[in-house]
């Protein structure tokens, strides 16, 4: 089928497969994709940096949008529905990658910051694809796990008051929502930090605005939280460099950036594209192997240590987007 695609040029591993689908693929920096670029396109494959709304898509030929991400708050789903444009995201694509990041962060907090993992209480806020994986990580590390997810409301879940009262680590795995009974924007605000009873460690790998960054700075300054691990920030890529200097680990929104997670997203996006247009799938993409001679010692931090990413960002916070877009090879497993 002769279709034209516009694709974020930082989506890795995808070009060979796309070339088997169509010769008419245009690759462009996600933040720079504009209405003129998509006017004669049939479909887009984007990431979070491309806002897919009426301003971008009105008057275009676009019939389908795939985002190679779990989150879709950059997609105006209401407009797409009104315009008759179908869309797909990639739920769960990088859940194992984020869980790997959180595991490594917990191990580092134990090594460097006085957290004793066995018997400590992990408060997991949000129990979807990612949060459920993180619950498993906590249990494997010998932690007591509390889960708060009001929209799910399953037996055994707790309220935020229990998390605030009992957690030694609080980790967020929720989408960014603006309204309704379960709005998540600034759910970790000044009042949240004031209610924390155990001076917990705080981890945010969800969306930057889930945590009020100004309130977090104040909480760190006044010792309401012991330390923070922050991967997602308000106002990315123009992040708060004062907050960056205060946190133990600060990374450029790459918790889900393992090669395994990226390949999962590629395959899910291509699957959705092929289903929509009724074309043959070109076959599964596989992640590249670790460098020849890699010898795994059994230490998870050998596979991935987020302090490496943190050091690069703290040295050059102005390169936030470059550090994301040119991310080094990271695998979830030493096998394959």
mmCIF file of C-alpha atoms in Angstrom:
data_model
loop_
_atom_site.group_PDB
_atom_site.id
_atom_site.type_symbol
_atom_site.label_atom_id
_atom_site.label_comp_id
_atom_site.label_asym_id
_atom_site.label_seq_id
_atom_site.Cartn_x
_atom_site.Cartn_y
_atom_site.Cartn_z
ATOM 1 C CA UNK A 1 0.000 0.000 0.000
ATOM 2 C CA UNK A 2 1.322 3.430 -0.954
ATOM 3 C CA UNK A 3 0.937 5.413 2.260
ATOM 4 C CA UNK A 4 2.922 8.342 3.587
ATOM 5 C CA UNK A 5 4.125 8.253 7.187
ATOM 6 C CA UNK A 6 5.606 11.003 9.345
ATOM 7 C CA UNK A 7 7.678 9.520 12.158
ATOM 8 C CA UNK A 8 9.572 10.918 15.150
ATOM 9 C CA UNK A 9 13.231 10.527 14.202
ATOM 10 C CA UNK A 10 14.213 9.467 17.721
ATOM 11 C CA UNK A 11 12.148 6.268 17.644
ATOM 12 C CA UNK A 12 14.925 3.682 17.383
ATOM 13 C CA UNK A 13 15.151 0.357 15.535
ATOM 14 C CA UNK A 14 12.068 1.073 13.407
ATOM 15 C CA UNK A 15 13.380 2.246 10.049
ATOM 16 C CA UNK A 16 14.113 -1.096 8.440
ATOM 17 C CA UNK A 17 10.631 -2.382 9.242
ATOM 18 C CA UNK A 18 8.989 0.820 8.012
ATOM 19 C CA UNK A 19 10.937 0.607 4.744
ATOM 20 C CA UNK A 20 9.226 -2.735 4.118
ATOM 21 C CA UNK A 21 5.818 -1.075 4.554
ATOM 22 C CA UNK A 22 6.285 2.063 2.474
ATOM 23 C CA UNK A 23 9.046 4.024 0.751
ATOM 24 C CA UNK A 24 7.255 7.231 1.707
ATOM 25 C CA UNK A 25 8.379 7.793 5.294
ATOM 26 C CA UNK A 26 9.545 11.159 6.597
ATOM 27 C CA UNK A 27 11.544 11.264 9.829
ATOM 28 C CA UNK A 28 11.621 14.471 11.839
ATOM 29 C CA UNK A 29 12.380 15.646 15.376
ATOM 30 C CA UNK A 30 9.193 15.095 17.335
ATOM 31 C CA UNK A 31 8.923 18.610 18.761
ATOM 32 C CA UNK A 32 9.361 20.070 15.276
ATOM 33 C CA UNK A 33 6.617 18.115 13.489
ATOM 34 C CA UNK A 34 4.242 20.785 12.211
ATOM 35 C CA UNK A 35 1.007 21.044 10.236
ATOM 36 C CA UNK A 36 2.868 21.510 6.964
ATOM 37 C CA UNK A 37 4.709 18.225 7.542
ATOM 38 C CA UNK A 38 1.556 16.159 8.025
ATOM 39 C CA UNK A 39 -0.785 17.795 5.510
ATOM 40 C CA UNK A 40 -0.377 15.024 2.934
ATOM 41 C CA UNK A 41 0.477 12.232 5.388
ATOM 42 C CA UNK A 42 -1.758 9.227 5.955
ATOM 43 C CA UNK A 43 -0.449 8.367 9.419
ATOM 44 C CA UNK A 44 1.915 9.499 12.169
ATOM 45 C CA UNK A 45 4.115 7.548 14.567
ATOM 46 C CA UNK A 46 5.131 9.862 17.390
ATOM 47 C CA UNK A 47 6.369 10.086 20.966
ATOM 48 C CA UNK A 48 5.368 12.449 23.763
ATOM 49 C CA UNK A 49 7.019 15.502 22.230
ATOM 50 C CA UNK A 50 4.472 15.773 19.396
ATOM 51 C CA UNK A 51 1.180 17.351 20.435
ATOM 52 C CA UNK A 52 -1.457 15.693 18.245
ATOM 53 C CA UNK A 53 -4.372 18.098 18.199
ATOM 54 C CA UNK A 54 -6.460 20.259 15.892
ATOM 55 C CA UNK A 55 -3.636 22.728 15.398
ATOM 56 C CA UNK A 56 -1.438 19.974 13.966
ATOM 57 C CA UNK A 57 -3.996 17.836 12.152
ATOM 58 C CA UNK A 58 -6.817 20.060 10.903
ATOM 59 C CA UNK A 59 -7.026 19.958 7.137
ATOM 60 C CA UNK A 60 -4.562 17.084 6.855
ATOM 61 C CA UNK A 61 -5.058 13.687 5.259
ATOM 62 C CA UNK A 62 -4.032 11.892 8.465
ATOM 63 C CA UNK A 63 -6.292 8.967 9.315
ATOM 64 C CA UNK A 64 -4.254 7.210 12.004
ATOM 65 C CA UNK A 65 -1.860 8.202 14.809
ATOM 66 C CA UNK A 66 0.280 5.768 16.791
ATOM 67 C CA UNK A 67 2.296 6.905 19.786
ATOM 68 C CA UNK A 68 5.187 4.639 20.708
ATOM 69 C CA UNK A 69 4.566 5.339 24.394
ATOM 70 C CA UNK A 70 2.362 4.171 27.219
ATOM 71 C CA UNK A 71 1.111 7.668 28.007
ATOM 72 C CA UNK A 72 -1.136 9.588 25.640
ATOM 73 C CA UNK A 73 -1.737 12.937 27.359
ATOM 74 C CA UNK A 74 -0.060 14.540 24.292
ATOM 75 C CA UNK A 75 -2.937 13.269 22.123
ATOM 76 C CA UNK A 76 -6.168 15.268 22.034
ATOM 77 C CA UNK A 77 -8.363 12.199 21.898
ATOM 78 C CA UNK A 78 -11.540 14.263 21.825
ATOM 79 C CA UNK A 79 -10.448 16.111 18.706
ATOM 80 C CA UNK A 80 -9.272 12.916 17.012
ATOM 81 C CA UNK A 81 -12.666 11.327 17.672
ATOM 82 C CA UNK A 82 -14.494 14.331 16.199
ATOM 83 C CA UNK A 83 -12.182 14.338 13.169
ATOM 84 C CA UNK A 84 -12.585 10.602 12.567
ATOM 85 C CA UNK A 85 -8.887 9.908 13.163
ATOM 86 C CA UNK A 86 -8.053 6.593 14.827
ATOM 87 C CA UNK A 87 -5.183 6.321 17.274
ATOM 88 C CA UNK A 88 -3.270 3.765 19.332
ATOM 89 C CA UNK A 89 -0.809 3.832 22.198
ATOM 90 C CA UNK A 90 1.435 1.065 23.527
ATOM 91 C CA UNK A 91 0.197 0.096 27.003
ATOM 92 C CA UNK A 92 2.763 -1.842 28.999
ATOM 93 C CA UNK A 93 5.506 -1.530 26.389
ATOM 94 C CA UNK A 94 8.135 -0.278 28.814
ATOM 95 C CA UNK A 95 6.731 -1.533 32.109
ATOM 96 C CA UNK A 96 9.642 -3.909 32.686
ATOM 97 C CA UNK A 97 12.095 -1.135 31.848
ATOM 98 C CA UNK A 98 10.608 1.229 34.439
ATOM 99 C CA UNK A 99 10.575 -1.604 36.970
ATOM 100 C CA UNK A 100 14.283 -2.151 36.249
ATOM 101 C CA UNK A 101 14.913 1.559 36.883
ATOM 102 C CA UNK A 102 13.024 1.468 40.190
ATOM 103 C CA UNK A 103 14.825 -1.711 41.287
ATOM 104 C CA UNK A 104 18.201 -0.124 40.612
ATOM 105 C CA UNK A 105 17.153 3.067 42.401
ATOM 106 C CA UNK A 106 16.037 1.106 45.481
ATOM 107 C CA UNK A 107 19.306 -0.816 45.564
ATOM 108 C CA UNK A 108 21.233 2.458 45.346
ATOM 109 C CA UNK A 109 19.136 4.041 48.093
ATOM 110 C CA UNK A 110 20.050 1.060 50.259
ATOM 111 C CA UNK A 111 23.724 1.297 49.344
ATOM 112 C CA UNK A 112 24.151 5.049 49.665
ATOM 113 C CA UNK A 113 21.259 6.601 51.582
ATOM 114 C CA UNK A 114 20.548 4.394 54.593
ATOM 115 C CA UNK A 115 17.438 2.601 53.348
ATOM 116 C CA UNK A 116 17.246 -0.990 54.594
ATOM 117 C CA UNK A 117 15.096 -2.760 52.016
ATOM 118 C CA UNK A 118 14.070 -5.955 53.888
ATOM 119 C CA UNK A 119 11.038 -5.041 55.955
ATOM 120 C CA UNK A 120 10.789 -1.467 54.665
ATOM 121 C CA UNK A 121 7.410 -0.353 53.330
ATOM 122 C CA UNK A 122 7.044 0.539 49.651
ATOM 123 C CA UNK A 123 4.035 2.683 48.794
ATOM 124 C CA UNK A 124 3.063 2.217 45.134
ATOM 125 C CA UNK A 125 0.664 4.856 43.804
ATOM 126 C CA UNK A 126 -0.941 3.531 40.621
ATOM 127 C CA UNK A 127 -1.124 -0.170 39.827
ATOM 128 C CA UNK A 128 -1.423 -0.480 36.081
ATOM 129 C CA UNK A 129 1.115 -2.170 33.817
ATOM 130 C CA UNK A 130 4.069 -0.384 35.437
ATOM 131 C CA UNK A 131 2.890 -0.189 39.026
ATOM 132 C CA UNK A 132 2.081 -3.897 39.161
ATOM 133 C CA UNK A 133 5.628 -4.680 37.995
ATOM 134 C CA UNK A 134 7.053 -2.373 40.640
ATOM 135 C CA UNK A 135 4.983 -4.146 43.297
ATOM 136 C CA UNK A 136 6.709 -7.365 42.234
ATOM 137 C CA UNK A 137 10.122 -5.708 42.513
ATOM 138 C CA UNK A 138 9.356 -4.549 46.035
ATOM 139 C CA UNK A 139 8.265 -7.996 47.156
ATOM 140 C CA UNK A 140 11.329 -9.627 45.569
ATOM 141 C CA UNK A 141 13.502 -7.233 47.582
ATOM 142 C CA UNK A 142 11.770 -8.248 50.813
ATOM 143 C CA UNK A 143 9.719 -5.087 51.177
ATOM 144 C CA UNK A 144 6.202 -4.735 52.504
ATOM 145 C CA UNK A 145 4.149 -3.328 49.621
ATOM 146 C CA UNK A 146 1.159 -1.009 49.948
ATOM 147 C CA UNK A 147 -0.823 -0.178 46.803
ATOM 148 C CA UNK A 148 -3.062 2.832 46.257
ATOM 149 C CA UNK A 149 -5.084 2.942 43.054
ATOM 150 C CA UNK A 150 -8.561 4.384 43.640
ATOM 151 C CA UNK A 151 -9.839 3.830 40.074
ATOM 152 C CA UNK A 152 -9.081 0.119 40.441
ATOM 153 C CA UNK A 153 -10.374 -0.148 43.977
ATOM 154 C CA UNK A 154 -9.540 -3.829 44.345
ATOM 155 C CA UNK A 155 -9.595 -5.544 47.730
ATOM 156 C CA UNK A 156 -6.316 -5.065 49.550
ATOM 157 C CA UNK A 157 -5.662 -1.602 48.122
ATOM 158 C CA UNK A 158 -5.205 1.267 50.570
ATOM 159 C CA UNK A 159 -5.934 4.974 50.567
ATOM 160 C CA UNK A 160 -3.336 7.691 50.200
ATOM 161 C CA UNK A 161 -3.631 8.346 53.919
ATOM 162 C CA UNK A 162 -2.119 4.916 54.605
ATOM 163 C CA UNK A 163 0.699 5.534 52.115
ATOM 164 C CA UNK A 164 1.403 8.894 53.757
ATOM 165 C CA UNK A 165 1.406 7.357 57.216
ATOM 166 C CA UNK A 166 3.320 4.115 56.676
ATOM 167 C CA UNK A 167 5.532 4.223 53.556
ATOM 168 C CA UNK A 168 9.325 4.414 53.705
ATOM 169 C CA UNK A 169 9.419 4.854 49.919
ATOM 170 C CA UNK A 170 6.635 6.381 47.811
ATOM 171 C CA UNK A 171 6.746 5.726 44.064
ATOM 172 C CA UNK A 172 4.297 7.159 41.506
ATOM 173 C CA UNK A 173 3.026 5.238 38.454
ATOM 174 C CA UNK A 174 -0.070 7.148 37.382
ATOM 175 C CA UNK A 175 -1.090 8.963 34.203
ATOM 176 C CA UNK A 176 -1.373 12.751 34.251
ATOM 177 C CA UNK A 177 -5.039 13.703 34.563
ATOM 178 C CA UNK A 178 -6.378 17.206 35.056
ATOM 179 C CA UNK A 179 -9.859 16.779 36.476
ATOM 180 C CA UNK A 180 -12.426 14.445 37.920
ATOM 181 C CA UNK A 181 -12.371 12.541 41.189
ATOM 182 C CA UNK A 182 -8.958 11.002 40.520
ATOM 183 C CA UNK A 183 -7.000 13.966 39.117
ATOM 184 C CA UNK A 184 -3.272 13.375 39.435
ATOM 185 C CA UNK A 185 -1.789 16.791 38.618
ATOM 186 C CA UNK A 186 0.120 17.871 41.740
ATOM 187 C CA UNK A 187 -1.206 14.967 43.772
ATOM 188 C CA UNK A 188 2.140 15.244 45.577
ATOM 189 C CA UNK A 189 1.740 18.852 46.677
ATOM 190 C CA UNK A 190 2.693 20.801 49.789
ATOM 191 C CA UNK A 191 -0.141 19.291 51.822
ATOM 192 C CA UNK A 192 0.888 15.777 50.748
ATOM 193 C CA UNK A 193 4.458 16.363 51.892
ATOM 194 C CA UNK A 194 3.252 17.855 55.179
ATOM 195 C CA UNK A 195 1.269 14.679 55.924
ATOM 196 C CA UNK A 196 4.191 12.272 55.437
ATOM 197 C CA UNK A 197 4.894 10.572 58.754
ATOM 198 C CA UNK A 198 8.110 8.645 58.086
ATOM 199 C CA UNK A 199 10.201 11.072 56.018
ATOM 200 C CA UNK A 200 10.113 8.654 53.074
ATOM 201 C CA UNK A 201 12.161 8.543 49.916
ATOM 202 C CA UNK A 202 10.202 9.707 46.883
ATOM 203 C CA UNK A 203 10.388 8.296 43.339
ATOM 204 C CA UNK A 204 8.624 9.758 40.292
ATOM 205 C CA UNK A 205 8.823 7.983 36.950
ATOM 206 C CA UNK A 206 5.263 8.779 35.820
ATOM 207 C CA UNK A 207 4.662 12.354 34.659
ATOM 208 C CA UNK A 208 6.480 15.440 35.896
ATOM 209 C CA UNK A 209 3.412 17.373 37.017
ATOM 210 C CA UNK A 210 2.209 14.529 39.240
ATOM 211 C CA UNK A 211 4.714 15.952 41.728
ATOM 212 C CA UNK A 212 4.618 19.689 42.440
ATOM 213 C CA UNK A 213 8.302 20.406 41.857
ATOM 214 C CA UNK A 214 8.318 23.590 43.959
ATOM 215 C CA UNK A 215 6.701 21.725 46.842
ATOM 216 C CA UNK A 216 9.251 18.922 46.490
ATOM 217 C CA UNK A 217 12.122 21.413 46.768
ATOM 218 C CA UNK A 218 10.620 22.756 49.965
ATOM 219 C CA UNK A 219 10.054 19.231 51.308
ATOM 220 C CA UNK A 220 13.682 18.312 50.631
ATOM 221 C CA UNK A 221 14.893 21.548 52.210
ATOM 222 C CA UNK A 222 12.829 20.980 55.361
ATOM 223 C CA UNK A 223 13.524 17.246 55.615
ATOM 224 C CA UNK A 224 9.950 16.097 54.972
ATOM 225 C CA UNK A 225 11.379 13.573 52.536
ATOM 226 C CA UNK A 226 14.797 11.994 52.992
ATOM 227 C CA UNK A 227 15.766 11.992 49.324
ATOM 228 C CA UNK A 228 14.230 11.883 45.861
ATOM 229 C CA UNK A 229 14.669 9.995 42.607
ATOM 230 C CA UNK A 230 13.162 12.019 39.764
ATOM 231 C CA UNK A 231 12.957 10.904 36.139
ATOM 232 C CA UNK A 232 10.035 13.059 34.999
ATOM 233 C CA UNK A 233 9.890 16.817 35.528
ATOM 234 C CA UNK A 234 7.545 19.721 35.215
ATOM 235 C CA UNK A 235 8.191 21.895 32.154
ATOM 236 C CA UNK A 236 10.433 19.409 30.347
ATOM 237 C CA UNK A 237 12.901 19.975 28.792
ATOM 238 C CA UNK A 238 13.362 23.245 30.714
ATOM 239 C CA UNK A 239 13.678 21.552 34.063
ATOM 240 C CA UNK A 240 14.332 23.125 37.453
ATOM 241 C CA UNK A 241 18.106 22.928 37.843
ATOM 242 C CA UNK A 242 17.889 23.796 41.542
ATOM 243 C CA UNK A 243 15.713 20.731 42.108
ATOM 244 C CA UNK A 244 18.063 18.673 39.945
ATOM 245 C CA UNK A 245 20.963 19.617 42.209
ATOM 246 C CA UNK A 246 18.980 18.607 45.311
ATOM 247 C CA UNK A 247 17.831 15.124 44.287
ATOM 248 C CA UNK A 248 19.904 11.972 44.742
ATOM 249 C CA UNK A 249 19.089 10.706 41.240
ATOM 250 C CA UNK A 250 17.823 12.990 38.478
ATOM 251 C CA UNK A 251 17.442 11.542 34.993
ATOM 252 C CA UNK A 252 16.073 12.880 31.672
ATOM 253 C CA UNK A 253 12.781 10.976 31.395
ATOM 254 C CA UNK A 254 14.459 7.707 30.418
ATOM 255 C CA UNK A 255 13.190 5.210 32.999
ATOM 256 C CA UNK A 256 11.372 3.326 30.244
ATOM 257 C CA UNK A 257 14.209 3.618 27.725
ATOM 258 C CA UNK A 258 15.653 0.137 27.715
ATOM 259 C CA UNK A 259 16.207 -1.260 24.234
ATOM 260 C CA UNK A 260 13.699 -3.978 25.150
ATOM 261 C CA UNK A 261 11.016 -1.429 25.996
ATOM 262 C CA UNK A 262 11.693 0.595 22.856
ATOM 263 C CA UNK A 263 11.437 -2.487 20.658
ATOM 264 C CA UNK A 264 8.175 -3.457 22.366
ATOM 265 C CA UNK A 265 6.801 -0.017 21.512
ATOM 266 C CA UNK A 266 8.023 -0.249 17.911
ATOM 267 C CA UNK A 267 6.338 -3.608 17.421
ATOM 268 C CA UNK A 268 3.080 -2.493 19.038
ATOM 269 C CA UNK A 269 2.949 0.698 16.956
ATOM 270 C CA UNK A 270 3.661 -1.192 13.724
ATOM 271 C CA UNK A 271 1.088 -3.861 14.626
ATOM 272 C CA UNK A 272 -1.547 -1.154 15.121
ATOM 273 C CA UNK A 273 -0.582 0.622 11.899
ATOM 274 C CA UNK A 274 -0.776 -2.585 9.858
ATOM 275 C CA UNK A 275 -4.116 -3.567 11.370
ATOM 276 C CA UNK A 276 -5.613 -0.184 10.612
ATOM 277 C CA UNK A 277 -4.511 -0.113 6.965
ATOM 278 C CA UNK A 278 -4.974 -3.851 6.414
ATOM 279 C CA UNK A 279 -1.381 -4.401 5.303
ATOM 280 C CA UNK A 280 1.055 -7.207 5.966
ATOM 281 C CA UNK A 281 3.229 -6.871 9.062
ATOM 282 C CA UNK A 282 6.918 -6.844 8.070
ATOM 283 C CA UNK A 283 7.945 -9.004 11.046
ATOM 284 C CA UNK A 284 9.122 -8.555 14.595
ATOM 285 C CA UNK A 285 11.941 -6.173 15.516
ATOM 286 C CA UNK A 286 14.407 -7.520 18.104
ATOM 287 C CA UNK A 287 16.683 -5.477 20.381
ATOM 288 C CA UNK A 288 20.419 -5.354 19.737
ATOM 289 C CA UNK A 289 22.677 -7.527 21.898
ATOM 290 C CA UNK A 290 24.953 -6.291 24.629
ATOM 291 C CA UNK A 291 28.541 -5.601 23.553
ATOM 292 C CA UNK A 292 30.685 -8.662 22.816
ATOM 293 C CA UNK A 293 32.544 -9.833 25.874
ATOM 294 C CA UNK A 294 29.969 -8.579 28.388
ATOM 295 C CA UNK A 295 30.161 -10.849 31.439
ATOM 296 C CA UNK A 296 27.260 -10.534 33.865
ATOM 297 C CA UNK A 297 28.231 -10.817 37.529
ATOM 298 C CA UNK A 298 24.672 -11.140 38.841
ATOM 299 C CA UNK A 299 24.562 -7.544 40.129
ATOM 300 C CA UNK A 300 21.501 -5.736 38.673
ATOM 301 C CA UNK A 301 23.436 -2.474 38.828
ATOM 302 C CA UNK A 302 25.879 -3.893 36.283
ATOM 303 C CA UNK A 303 23.058 -4.063 33.756
ATOM 304 C CA UNK A 304 21.739 -0.621 34.649
ATOM 305 C CA UNK A 305 22.879 2.031 37.124
ATOM 306 C CA UNK A 306 20.766 5.214 36.932
ATOM 307 C CA UNK A 307 23.535 7.211 38.626
ATOM 308 C CA UNK A 308 25.287 7.162 35.248
ATOM 309 C CA UNK A 309 22.331 8.891 33.584
ATOM 310 C CA UNK A 310 22.014 11.226 36.565
ATOM 311 C CA UNK A 311 25.655 12.299 36.339
ATOM 312 C CA UNK A 312 25.276 13.147 32.652
ATOM 313 C CA UNK A 313 22.151 15.235 33.261
ATOM 314 C CA UNK A 314 23.568 17.058 36.287
ATOM 315 C CA UNK A 315 26.643 17.954 34.288
ATOM 316 C CA UNK A 316 24.636 19.269 31.303
ATOM 317 C CA UNK A 317 20.956 19.857 32.114
ATOM 318 C CA UNK A 318 20.715 21.967 28.961
ATOM 319 C CA UNK A 319 21.154 18.732 26.979
ATOM 320 C CA UNK A 320 17.989 17.147 28.407
ATOM 321 C CA UNK A 321 16.499 16.392 24.972
ATOM 322 C CA UNK A 322 19.796 15.249 23.483
ATOM 323 C CA UNK A 323 20.339 12.847 26.381
ATOM 324 C CA UNK A 324 16.895 11.368 25.715
ATOM 325 C CA UNK A 325 17.208 11.284 21.973
ATOM 326 C CA UNK A 326 20.692 9.759 21.897
ATOM 327 C CA UNK A 327 20.291 7.321 24.757
ATOM 328 C CA UNK A 328 22.933 4.564 25.055
ATOM 329 C CA UNK A 329 22.127 0.878 24.720
ATOM 330 C CA UNK A 330 20.514 -0.547 27.848
ATOM 331 C CA UNK A 331 19.176 -4.055 28.161
ATOM 332 C CA UNK A 332 16.866 -5.534 30.793
ATOM 333 C CA UNK A 333 18.607 -8.896 30.652
ATOM 334 C CA UNK A 334 22.124 -10.093 29.874
ATOM 335 C CA UNK A 335 20.616 -12.950 27.859
ATOM 336 C CA UNK A 336 19.676 -12.364 24.235
#
